[in-house]
CSV table of C-alpha atoms in Angstrom, one decimal:
chain,number,residue,atom,x,y,z
A,107,MET,CA,-0.1,0.3,0.0
A,108,SER,CA,1.5,3.0,-1.2
A,109,ASP,CA,2.8,5.1,2.1
A,110,GLU,CA,0.9,8.6,0.1
A,111,TRP,CA,-3.3,9.7,0.3
A,112,PHE,CA,-3.8,11.8,-2.4
A,113,GLY,CA,-0.8,13.1,-2.7
A,114,HIS,CA,0.0,13.7,1.7
A,115,PRO,CA,1.4,11.3,3.8
A,116,ARG,CA,-0.4,8.8,4.6
A,117,GLY,CA,-1.8,8.8,8.4
A,118,LEU,CA,-3.9,11.4,7.0
A,119,SER,CA,-5.9,9.0,5.8
A,120,VAL,CA,-6.5,7.4,9.4
A,121,LEU,CA,-6.4,10.4,11.0
A,122,PHE,CA,-8.9,12.2,8.4
A,123,PHE,CA,-12.2,8.5,9.0
A,124,THR,CA,-10.9,9.0,12.9
A,125,GLU,CA,-12.4,12.7,13.0
A,126,MET,CA,-15.2,11.8,11.2
A,127,TRP,CA,-16.5,10.0,12.8
A,128,GLU,CA,-16.8,11.1,16.3
A,129,ARG,CA,-17.7,15.0,14.7
A,130,PHE,CA,-20.6,11.6,13.6
A,131,SER,CA,-21.4,10.8,16.8
A,132,TYR,CA,-21.2,14.8,18.2
A,133,TYR,CA,-23.4,16.7,15.9
A,134,GLY,CA,-25.4,13.6,15.8
A,135,MET,CA,-26.1,14.4,19.2
A,136,ARG,CA,-26.7,17.6,18.5
A,137,ALA,CA,-28.8,18.5,15.5
A,138,ILE,CA,-31.0,16.4,18.5
A,139,LEU,CA,-30.0,18.4,21.6
A,140,ILE,CA,-31.7,21.3,22.0
A,141,LEU,CA,-35.3,20.6,19.6
A,142,TYR,CA,-35.2,16.6,23.4
A,143,MET,CA,-35.4,19.7,25.6
A,144,VAL,CA,-38.0,21.2,24.3
A,145,ALA,CA,-40.2,18.8,23.1
A,146,PRO,CA,-43.2,18.3,25.4
A,147,GLU,CA,-43.0,15.4,28.1
A,148,ALA,CA,-46.5,13.9,26.3
A,149,GLU,CA,-43.5,12.8,22.6
A,150,GLY,CA,-40.9,11.4,24.5
A,151,GLY,CA,-38.9,14.7,25.4
A,152,LEU,CA,-37.8,16.4,29.0
A,153,GLY,CA,-40.6,19.5,27.9
A,154,TYR,CA,-37.5,22.6,29.0
A,155,SER,CA,-37.8,26.0,28.2
A,156,THR,CA,-36.8,27.3,25.1
A,157,ALA,CA,-34.9,30.0,27.8
A,158,LYS,CA,-33.5,26.7,29.9
A,159,ALA,CA,-32.7,24.7,26.5
A,160,ALA,CA,-30.6,27.4,26.1
A,161,ALA,CA,-29.1,27.6,29.0
A,162,VAL,CA,-27.7,23.6,28.6
A,163,TYR,CA,-27.2,23.8,25.1
A,164,GLY,CA,-24.5,26.7,25.9
A,165,TRP,CA,-23.3,25.2,29.1
A,166,TYR,CA,-22.9,22.4,27.5
A,167,THR,CA,-21.4,23.1,23.6
A,168,MET,CA,-18.9,24.9,26.3
A,169,LEU,CA,-17.6,23.3,27.6
A,170,VAL,CA,-17.0,20.6,25.3
A,171,TYR,CA,-14.4,22.6,23.7
A,172,ALA,CA,-12.9,24.1,26.4
A,173,SER,CA,-12.1,20.4,27.8
A,174,ALA,CA,-9.6,20.6,25.0
A,175,ILE,CA,-7.2,22.5,27.4
A,176,PRO,CA,-6.9,20.0,30.4
A,177,GLY,CA,-6.7,17.1,27.7
A,178,GLY,CA,-3.7,19.2,25.0
A,179,PHE,CA,-2.3,19.8,28.5
A,180,LEU,CA,-2.8,15.9,29.5
A,181,ALA,CA,-1.4,14.5,26.2
A,182,ASP,CA,1.3,16.8,26.8
A,183,ARG,CA,2.8,16.1,29.9
A,184,LYS,CA,1.6,12.8,30.6
A,185,LEU,CA,-0.3,10.6,28.1
A,186,GLY,CA,1.1,11.1,24.5
A,187,HIS,CA,-1.2,11.8,21.8
A,188,TRP,CA,-2.0,8.7,20.7
A,189,TRP,CA,-4.0,6.7,23.5
A,190,ALA,CA,-5.3,10.9,24.5
A,191,VAL,CA,-7.0,10.5,22.0
A,192,LEU,CA,-8.0,7.1,22.0
A,193,GLY,CA,-9.1,7.3,25.3
A,194,GLY,CA,-11.2,10.2,24.6
A,195,GLY,CA,-13.2,8.1,21.7
A,196,ALA,CA,-13.9,6.0,24.6
A,197,ILE,CA,-15.8,8.0,27.1
A,198,ILE,CA,-17.2,9.7,24.3
A,199,ALA,CA,-19.2,6.7,23.2
A,200,LEU,CA,-20.0,5.5,26.9
A,201,GLY,CA,-22.1,9.4,27.1
A,202,HIS,CA,-23.8,8.8,23.7
A,203,PHE,CA,-25.4,4.8,25.1
A,204,SER,CA,-25.3,6.3,28.6
A,205,MET,CA,-28.0,9.3,26.7
A,206,ALA,CA,-29.2,6.4,24.9
A,207,VAL,CA,-31.3,5.4,28.3
A,208,PRO,CA,-33.8,8.1,29.2
A,209,ARG,CA,-33.4,8.7,32.0
A,210,VAL,CA,-33.3,11.9,33.0
A,211,GLU,CA,-30.2,11.7,35.1
A,212,LEU,CA,-28.1,9.3,32.1
A,213,PHE,CA,-28.5,12.0,30.2
A,214,PHE,CA,-26.6,14.9,32.3
A,215,ALA,CA,-24.4,11.5,32.9
A,216,GLY,CA,-23.8,10.9,28.7
A,217,LEU,CA,-23.0,15.0,28.3
A,218,GLY,CA,-20.5,15.1,31.0
A,219,LEU,CA,-18.5,11.4,29.8
A,220,ILE,CA,-18.9,13.1,26.1
A,221,VAL,CA,-17.3,16.9,27.9
A,222,ILE,CA,-14.4,14.8,29.3
A,223,GLY,CA,-13.8,12.5,25.1
A,224,THR,CA,-14.5,15.5,23.0
A,225,GLY,CA,-11.7,17.0,25.6
A,226,LEU,CA,-9.6,13.9,25.5
A,227,LEU,CA,-9.4,13.4,21.5
A,228,LYS,CA,-10.6,17.3,19.9
A,229,PRO,CA,-7.6,18.8,19.6
A,230,ASN,CA,-5.2,15.8,19.7
A,231,VAL,CA,-6.5,14.8,16.9
A,232,SER,CA,-5.7,17.5,15.3
A,233,SER,CA,-2.1,18.6,16.6
A,234,MET,CA,-1.3,14.9,15.5
A,235,VAL,CA,-2.4,16.3,11.7
A,236,GLY,CA,0.0,18.5,11.9
A,237,MET,CA,2.8,16.2,13.1
A,238,LEU,CA,2.9,14.5,9.6
A,239,TYR,CA,4.4,17.8,7.9
A,240,ASP,CA,7.2,19.8,8.5
A,241,ASP,CA,7.0,22.6,9.2
A,242,ASP,CA,8.0,24.4,5.5
A,243,ASP,CA,5.7,22.0,3.9
A,244,PRO,CA,3.3,24.1,1.3
A,245,ARG,CA,0.7,21.0,1.9
A,246,ARG,CA,0.4,22.0,5.2
A,247,ASP,CA,-3.3,24.3,4.6
A,248,SER,CA,-4.1,22.3,1.8
A,249,GLY,CA,-3.5,19.2,4.3
A,250,PHE,CA,-5.5,20.8,7.1
A,251,SER,CA,-8.5,22.0,4.2
A,252,ILE,CA,-9.1,17.9,3.4
A,253,PHE,CA,-9.1,16.6,7.5
A,254,TYR,CA,-11.0,19.0,7.3
A,255,MET,CA,-13.3,17.8,4.9
A,256,GLY,CA,-13.5,14.6,6.9
A,257,ILE,CA,-15.0,16.3,9.7
A,258,ASN,CA,-17.8,18.1,7.4
A,259,ILE,CA,-18.1,14.4,5.7
A,260,GLY,CA,-19.1,12.9,9.4
A,261,ALA,CA,-21.7,16.5,10.1
A,262,MET,CA,-23.2,16.2,6.9
A,263,ALA,CA,-24.5,12.3,7.4
A,264,ALA,CA,-25.3,13.0,11.0
A,265,PRO,CA,-28.4,14.2,11.5
A,266,LEU,CA,-29.5,12.4,8.2
A,267,VAL,CA,-29.6,9.5,10.9
A,268,CYS,CA,-30.3,10.3,14.4
A,269,GLY,CA,-31.7,13.3,13.1
A,270,TRP,CA,-34.5,11.5,10.8
A,271,LEU,CA,-34.6,8.3,13.9
A,272,GLY,CA,-34.0,10.7,17.2
A,273,GLN,CA,-37.0,13.4,15.4
A,274,ARG,CA,-39.8,10.2,13.7
A,275,VAL,CA,-38.5,7.5,15.7
A,276,ASP,CA,-37.4,8.1,19.3
A,277,TRP,CA,-34.8,10.4,20.5
A,278,HIS,CA,-32.9,7.7,22.2
A,279,LEU,CA,-32.2,5.1,19.0
A,280,GLY,CA,-30.6,8.7,17.4
A,281,PHE,CA,-28.5,9.6,20.8
A,282,GLY,CA,-27.2,5.8,20.9
A,283,ALA,CA,-26.7,6.4,16.7
A,284,ALA,CA,-24.3,8.4,17.5
A,285,GLY,CA,-22.0,6.1,20.6
A,286,VAL,CA,-22.0,3.9,17.4
A,287,GLY,CA,-19.8,6.5,15.2
A,288,MET,CA,-17.7,6.9,17.1
A,289,VAL,CA,-16.8,3.5,17.3
A,290,LEU,CA,-16.5,2.4,14.1
A,291,GLY,CA,-14.2,5.6,14.6
A,292,LEU,CA,-11.3,3.8,17.2
A,293,THR,CA,-11.7,0.8,15.4
A,294,GLN,CA,-10.3,2.1,12.0
A,295,TYR,CA,-8.2,4.4,14.7
A,296,LEU,CA,-6.2,1.6,15.4
A,297,LEU,CA,-6.2,-1.0,12.7
A,298,GLY,CA,-4.3,2.2,11.0
A,299,ARG,CA,-2.2,2.3,14.2
A,300,ARG,CA,1.1,1.7,12.2
A,301,TRP,CA,0.7,5.1,10.0
A,302,LEU,CA,0.8,7.4,12.5
A,303,ASP,CA,4.3,6.2,13.4
A,304,ARG,CA,5.3,10.1,12.8
A,305,ALA,CA,2.7,11.4,14.8
A,306,ARG,CA,3.4,8.7,17.2
A,307,GLY,CA,7.6,9.1,17.9
A,308,GLN,CA,6.7,13.2,18.0
A,309,GLY,CA,3.9,13.4,20.3
A,310,ARG,CA,5.9,10.1,23.1
A,311,VAL,CA,9.2,12.5,22.0
A,312,ARG,CA,7.2,15.3,23.7
A,313,ALA,CA,5.5,14.2,26.4
A,314,ASP,CA,8.5,12.3,27.1
A,315,ALA,CA,11.0,15.5,27.2
A,316,THR,CA,8.6,18.0,28.9
A,317,ALA,CA,7.7,14.8,31.6
A,318,SER,CA,12.1,14.4,32.2
A,319,THR,CA,13.3,18.0,32.3
A,320,LYS,CA,10.7,19.9,33.5
A,321,SER,CA,12.8,22.2,35.2
A,322,THR,CA,15.2,23.2,32.1
A,323,GLN,CA,12.5,23.2,29.4
A,324,PRO,CA,14.7,27.3,27.8
A,325,PRO,CA,11.9,29.9,28.1
A,326,LEU,CA,10.3,30.8,25.1
A,327,THR,CA,12.7,33.0,23.4
A,328,PRO,CA,11.2,36.6,21.9
A,329,ASP,CA,10.2,34.8,18.7
A,330,GLU,CA,7.7,32.7,19.7
A,331,TRP,CA,6.0,34.9,22.5
A,332,LYS,CA,5.4,36.9,19.0
A,333,ARG,CA,4.0,33.9,17.4
A,334,LEU,CA,2.1,33.6,21.4
A,335,ALA,CA,0.2,36.5,20.4
A,336,LEU,CA,-0.4,36.3,17.6
A,337,ILE,CA,-2.4,33.2,18.6
A,338,GLY,CA,-4.6,35.3,20.9
A,339,ILE,CA,-5.1,37.9,18.8
A,340,LEU,CA,-6.7,36.3,16.6
A,341,PHE,CA,-8.5,34.2,19.6
A,342,VAL,CA,-10.9,37.0,20.4
A,343,PHE,CA,-11.4,37.6,16.4
A,344,ALA,CA,-12.8,34.2,16.1
A,345,ILE,CA,-15.0,33.9,19.4
A,346,VAL,CA,-16.5,36.8,17.5
A,347,PHE,CA,-16.6,34.3,14.6
A,348,PHE,CA,-18.3,30.9,16.9
A,349,GLY,CA,-20.6,32.4,19.1
A,350,ALA,CA,-22.0,33.6,15.1
A,351,PHE,CA,-21.7,30.3,13.6
A,352,GLU,CA,-22.8,28.2,15.8
A,353,GLN,CA,-26.2,29.0,16.4
A,354,ALA,CA,-26.7,26.6,13.3
A,355,GLY,CA,-27.9,24.4,16.6
A,356,SER,CA,-29.1,26.4,18.5
A,357,SER,CA,-31.5,29.7,17.5
A,358,LEU,CA,-30.6,28.4,13.1
A,359,THR,CA,-32.3,25.3,14.6
A,360,LEU,CA,-35.5,26.4,16.4
A,361,PHE,CA,-36.0,29.1,13.0
A,362,ALA,CA,-36.0,25.9,11.0
A,363,ASP,CA,-38.1,23.8,13.3
A,364,ARG,CA,-40.8,26.4,13.3
A,365,TYR,CA,-40.2,29.3,11.4
A,366,THR,CA,-39.9,27.4,7.6
A,367,ARG,CA,-41.3,24.7,5.7
A,368,LEU,CA,-40.9,21.1,6.4
A,369,GLU,CA,-41.4,20.2,2.7
A,370,ILE,CA,-40.5,20.2,-0.4
A,371,PHE,CA,-42.9,19.4,-3.3
A,372,SER,CA,-44.6,17.5,-1.0
A,373,TRP,CA,-42.1,15.6,0.4
A,374,SER,CA,-41.9,16.2,4.2
A,375,PHE,CA,-38.2,15.6,6.1
A,376,PRO,CA,-37.3,16.7,9.8
A,377,SER,CA,-35.5,19.8,11.0
A,378,SER,CA,-32.8,18.7,12.0
A,379,TRP,CA,-31.5,18.0,8.3
A,380,PHE,CA,-30.7,21.6,8.1
A,381,GLN,CA,-28.1,20.9,9.3
A,382,VAL,CA,-26.8,18.7,6.9
A,383,GLU,CA,-26.7,21.5,4.7
A,384,GLN,CA,-23.3,23.6,5.6
A,385,PRO,CA,-21.2,19.8,6.4
A,386,LEU,CA,-22.6,19.3,2.2
A,387,PHE,CA,-21.8,23.2,0.8
A,388,VAL,CA,-18.4,22.1,2.7
A,389,LEU,CA,-17.9,18.8,1.2
A,390,MET,CA,-19.0,21.0,-2.3
A,391,LEU,CA,-16.2,24.0,-1.8
A,392,ALA,CA,-13.2,22.2,0.6
A,393,PRO,CA,-11.8,21.0,-2.0
A,394,PHE,CA,-11.7,23.9,-4.4
A,395,PHE,CA,-10.8,26.3,-1.2
A,396,ALA,CA,-7.9,23.5,-0.7
A,397,TRP,CA,-6.2,23.6,-4.4
A,398,MET,CA,-6.7,27.7,-4.0
A,399,TRP,CA,-4.7,27.8,-1.3
A,400,VAL,CA,-1.6,25.6,-2.5
A,401,ARG,CA,-1.9,27.0,-6.4
A,402,MET,CA,-1.5,30.7,-5.1
A,403,GLY,CA,0.9,29.8,-3.2
A,404,VAL,CA,2.6,33.2,-1.5
A,405,ARG,CA,0.1,35.3,-3.0
A,406,GLN,CA,-2.3,34.1,-1.4
A,407,PRO,CA,-4.1,36.5,1.7
A,408,SER,CA,-2.3,36.2,5.2
A,409,SER,CA,-3.8,34.3,7.8
A,410,LEU,CA,-5.5,38.1,9.3
A,411,THR,CA,-7.3,38.2,6.0
A,412,LYS,CA,-8.5,35.2,6.6
A,413,PHE,CA,-10.3,36.2,9.6
A,414,VAL,CA,-11.7,38.9,8.3
A,415,TYR,CA,-13.3,37.2,5.0
A,416,GLY,CA,-14.6,35.5,8.1
A,417,LEU,CA,-16.1,37.2,10.0
A,418,LEU,CA,-17.9,39.5,7.2
A,419,LEU,CA,-19.5,36.5,5.6
A,420,VAL,CA,-21.0,35.9,8.6
A,421,GLY,CA,-22.5,38.4,9.8
A,422,ILE,CA,-23.6,38.9,5.6
A,423,GLY,CA,-25.4,34.9,6.3
A,424,TYR,CA,-27.4,37.2,8.9
A,425,LEU,CA,-28.4,39.4,7.0
A,426,ILE,CA,-30.0,37.3,3.9
A,427,ILE,CA,-32.4,36.1,6.4
A,428,VAL,CA,-33.7,38.8,8.1
A,429,PRO,CA,-36.2,39.9,6.0
A,430,ALA,CA,-37.0,35.7,5.6
A,431,ALA,CA,-37.3,36.4,10.0
A,432,ALA,CA,-39.5,39.4,10.4
A,433,HIS,CA,-42.0,37.6,7.9
A,434,ALA,CA,-42.5,34.6,9.3
A,435,GLN,CA,-43.3,36.2,12.7
A,436,SER,CA,-45.4,39.2,11.5
A,437,ALA,CA,-47.8,37.2,9.0
A,438,GLY,CA,-47.3,33.9,11.7
A,439,VAL,CA,-46.5,31.8,8.2
A,440,ARG,CA,-42.7,29.1,7.8
A,441,VAL,CA,-40.8,30.8,5.1
A,442,SER,CA,-38.6,29.2,1.8
A,443,PRO,CA,-36.1,26.5,2.6
A,444,LEU,CA,-34.8,28.6,0.6
A,445,TRP,CA,-33.1,31.3,3.3
A,446,LEU,CA,-32.2,28.9,5.8
A,447,THR,CA,-30.3,27.7,2.2
A,448,THR,CA,-28.6,30.4,0.8
A,449,LEU,CA,-27.8,31.4,4.7
A,450,TYR,CA,-25.7,28.3,5.5
A,451,LEU,CA,-24.3,28.5,1.8
A,452,VAL,CA,-22.6,32.2,3.0
A,453,HIS,CA,-21.1,31.2,6.8
A,454,THR,CA,-19.8,27.9,4.6
A,455,PHE,CA,-17.9,30.6,2.6
A,456,GLY,CA,-16.5,32.1,5.9
A,457,GLU,CA,-16.0,28.9,7.1
A,458,LEU,CA,-13.3,27.6,4.9
A,459,CYS,CA,-12.1,31.1,4.6
A,460,LEU,CA,-11.3,30.7,8.9
A,461,SER,CA,-11.6,27.2,10.8
A,462,PRO,CA,-9.3,25.7,8.7
A,463,VAL,CA,-6.7,28.5,8.7
A,464,GLY,CA,-7.1,28.5,12.6
A,465,LEU,CA,-6.0,24.9,13.2
A,466,SER,CA,-3.2,25.2,10.7
A,467,ILE,CA,-2.2,28.1,12.0
A,468,VAL,CA,-1.8,27.1,16.1
A,469,THR,CA,0.2,23.8,14.8
A,470,ARG,CA,3.4,26.0,13.0
A,471,LEU,CA,3.2,29.0,15.3
A,472,SER,CA,3.0,27.1,18.7
A,473,PRO,CA,6.4,26.5,19.7
A,474,ARG,CA,7.3,23.0,20.2
A,475,ARG,CA,7.0,21.4,23.2
A,476,MET,CA,2.8,23.6,23.6
A,477,VAL,CA,1.2,22.7,20.5
A,478,GLY,CA,-0.7,20.1,22.2
A,479,ALA,CA,-1.8,23.3,24.8
A,480,MET,CA,-2.3,25.6,22.3
A,481,MET,CA,-4.6,23.5,20.7
A,482,GLY,CA,-6.2,23.7,23.3
A,483,VAL,CA,-6.0,27.0,23.4
A,484,TRP,CA,-7.8,27.3,19.8
A,485,PHE,CA,-10.8,25.5,20.6
A,486,LEU,CA,-11.3,27.4,23.8
A,487,ALA,CA,-12.9,30.2,21.4
A,488,ALA,CA,-15.2,28.0,20.2
A,489,SER,CA,-16.0,27.2,23.6
A,490,PHE,CA,-16.8,31.2,24.6
A,491,GLY,CA,-18.1,31.1,21.4
A,492,ASN,CA,-20.7,27.9,21.6
A,493,ARG,CA,-21.5,29.7,24.7
A,494,LEU,CA,-21.9,32.6,23.6
A,495,ALA,CA,-24.3,31.2,21.0
A,496,GLY,CA,-26.2,29.1,24.3
A,497,TRP,CA,-26.2,32.4,25.7
A,498,ALA,CA,-28.4,34.3,22.0
A,499,ALA,CA,-30.0,31.4,21.7
A,500,GLY,CA,-31.9,32.0,25.1
A,501,PHE,CA,-33.0,34.9,23.5
A,502,PHE,CA,-35.7,33.3,20.4
A,503,ASP,CA,-39.5,33.8,22.4
A,504,VAL,CA,-37.9,37.0,24.1
A,505,ILE,CA,-37.5,39.4,21.8
A,506,PRO,CA,-38.7,39.7,17.3
A,507,VAL,CA,-36.3,36.8,15.7
A,508,ALA,CA,-35.4,39.1,12.8
A,509,ARG,CA,-33.8,41.6,15.8
A,510,LEU,CA,-31.2,38.5,17.0
A,511,PHE,CA,-30.8,38.1,14.0
A,512,THR,CA,-29.3,41.7,13.0
A,513,TRP,CA,-27.5,42.1,17.0
A,514,ASN,CA,-26.2,39.0,15.4
A,515,ALA,CA,-24.6,40.5,11.7
A,516,ALA,CA,-24.0,43.8,13.5
A,517,VAL,CA,-21.9,42.1,15.7
A,518,SER,CA,-20.3,39.8,12.9
A,519,LEU,CA,-19.4,43.3,10.8
A,520,GLY,CA,-17.8,45.1,13.7
A,521,ALA,CA,-15.4,42.5,13.8
A,522,ALA,CA,-14.6,42.4,10.2
A,523,ALA,CA,-14.2,45.5,10.7
A,524,LEU,CA,-12.3,46.3,13.4
A,525,LEU,CA,-9.5,43.1,12.2
A,526,LEU,CA,-9.7,44.7,10.0
A,527,MET,CA,-8.2,47.5,10.9
A,528,ILE,CA,-5.0,46.6,12.8
A,529,SER,CA,-4.5,43.6,11.0
A,530,LEU,CA,-1.8,46.4,8.7
A,531,TRP,CA,-0.5,47.8,12.5
A,532,VAL,CA,0.4,43.9,13.8
A,533,ARG,CA,1.6,42.4,10.6
A,534,ARG,CA,4.5,45.5,11.3
A,535,TRP,CA,4.7,44.6,15.4
A,536,LEU,CA,5.2,40.8,13.1
A,537,SER,CA,8.0,42.2,10.2
A,538,GLU,CA,11.0,40.5,12.3
A,539,SER,CA,9.7,37.4,13.3
A,540,ARG,CA,8.6,34.4,11.4
A,541,ALA,CA,4.9,35.0,12.8
A,542,ALA,CA,4.0,37.7,10.0
A,543,SER,CA,4.7,34.5,7.6
A,544,ALA,CA,1.8,33.5,8.3
């Protein structure tokens, strides 16, 4: 068997499918999470108010990503990335199977297990992708874009399976299907172990070196501090992006369920299926973006500029849907599904400008002995963004939906303008550092 996979290290295929199945499990459960909580008890749900369900959703999704900090630390210092991913996947599967049992205490226990398991798996599988490449390998951004396709294959398939089972058959069967997906991911991860020797070796060396020479680690150099500062700047703006973008699972799902027509040519479908669209668009567009960045080479926009594009596009997406939201509430009708479809298409362009580039830049700029922990910091931006998304969804029944979406647009567009204004200053500040080439 070839040592390469579509021109990339063979280990990329193993991590591609590991992350694909992990994202299947996560997005499968997320597709029905808030809908299950607000569904009446007579329909098998928890019967929570929108505000309470949005709060649980926000705190859960926040903790899922916040747990990447201790998960990355444990991989760097104790476990190594290989074992962190393996153990994390097993705990995630247990969490989903706990939620498959119709008891409220096991529902919350399952959420807790998924938080712990995702913290171990999520940052470290991404770190292992970075370890497959040398720092100056021109295939890095392209490799992360391909890896991002795996994320979105799982995210696309998940609502089709778990969403349909949950909304049309039984909520807990949908949660159980998510656990089956994680088991499949762990199986192929173990079978592909030999293709990850480079990543396993780097992770083991880093963990051993940190444990044995912790007191003799050299201080960070000025160049490394500048690299970390750039990650910190992008971290702040990533929070704003994810705060708007991650409402796909909260306020936008509620908009789909309550204000959007759920049929095409007399064929009806579950409201959770709208969450298929975003990953589907990523699958269609990610190969183009991967090719484009390689084709442009040194002429491609800087990471700061790509972040500006991401914020700009997520804001435009919300502006597009404001008229539909106003009409749906004022006239008491369901609007065409094309409104949400257009929003998700525009948001996908923004996602591809920001998310895979963020993964790549963190693995490239972080000091080698800190890459796992810094990947955890990157996911902390998604954590705060998800909490922000849950907080915003709590206003869904409080203020007009059009106003809620207008606020999302205003904050995103304002952040894009601010980052654009400071980007020239940031590049000058970093001009004597290799981080300026990011």
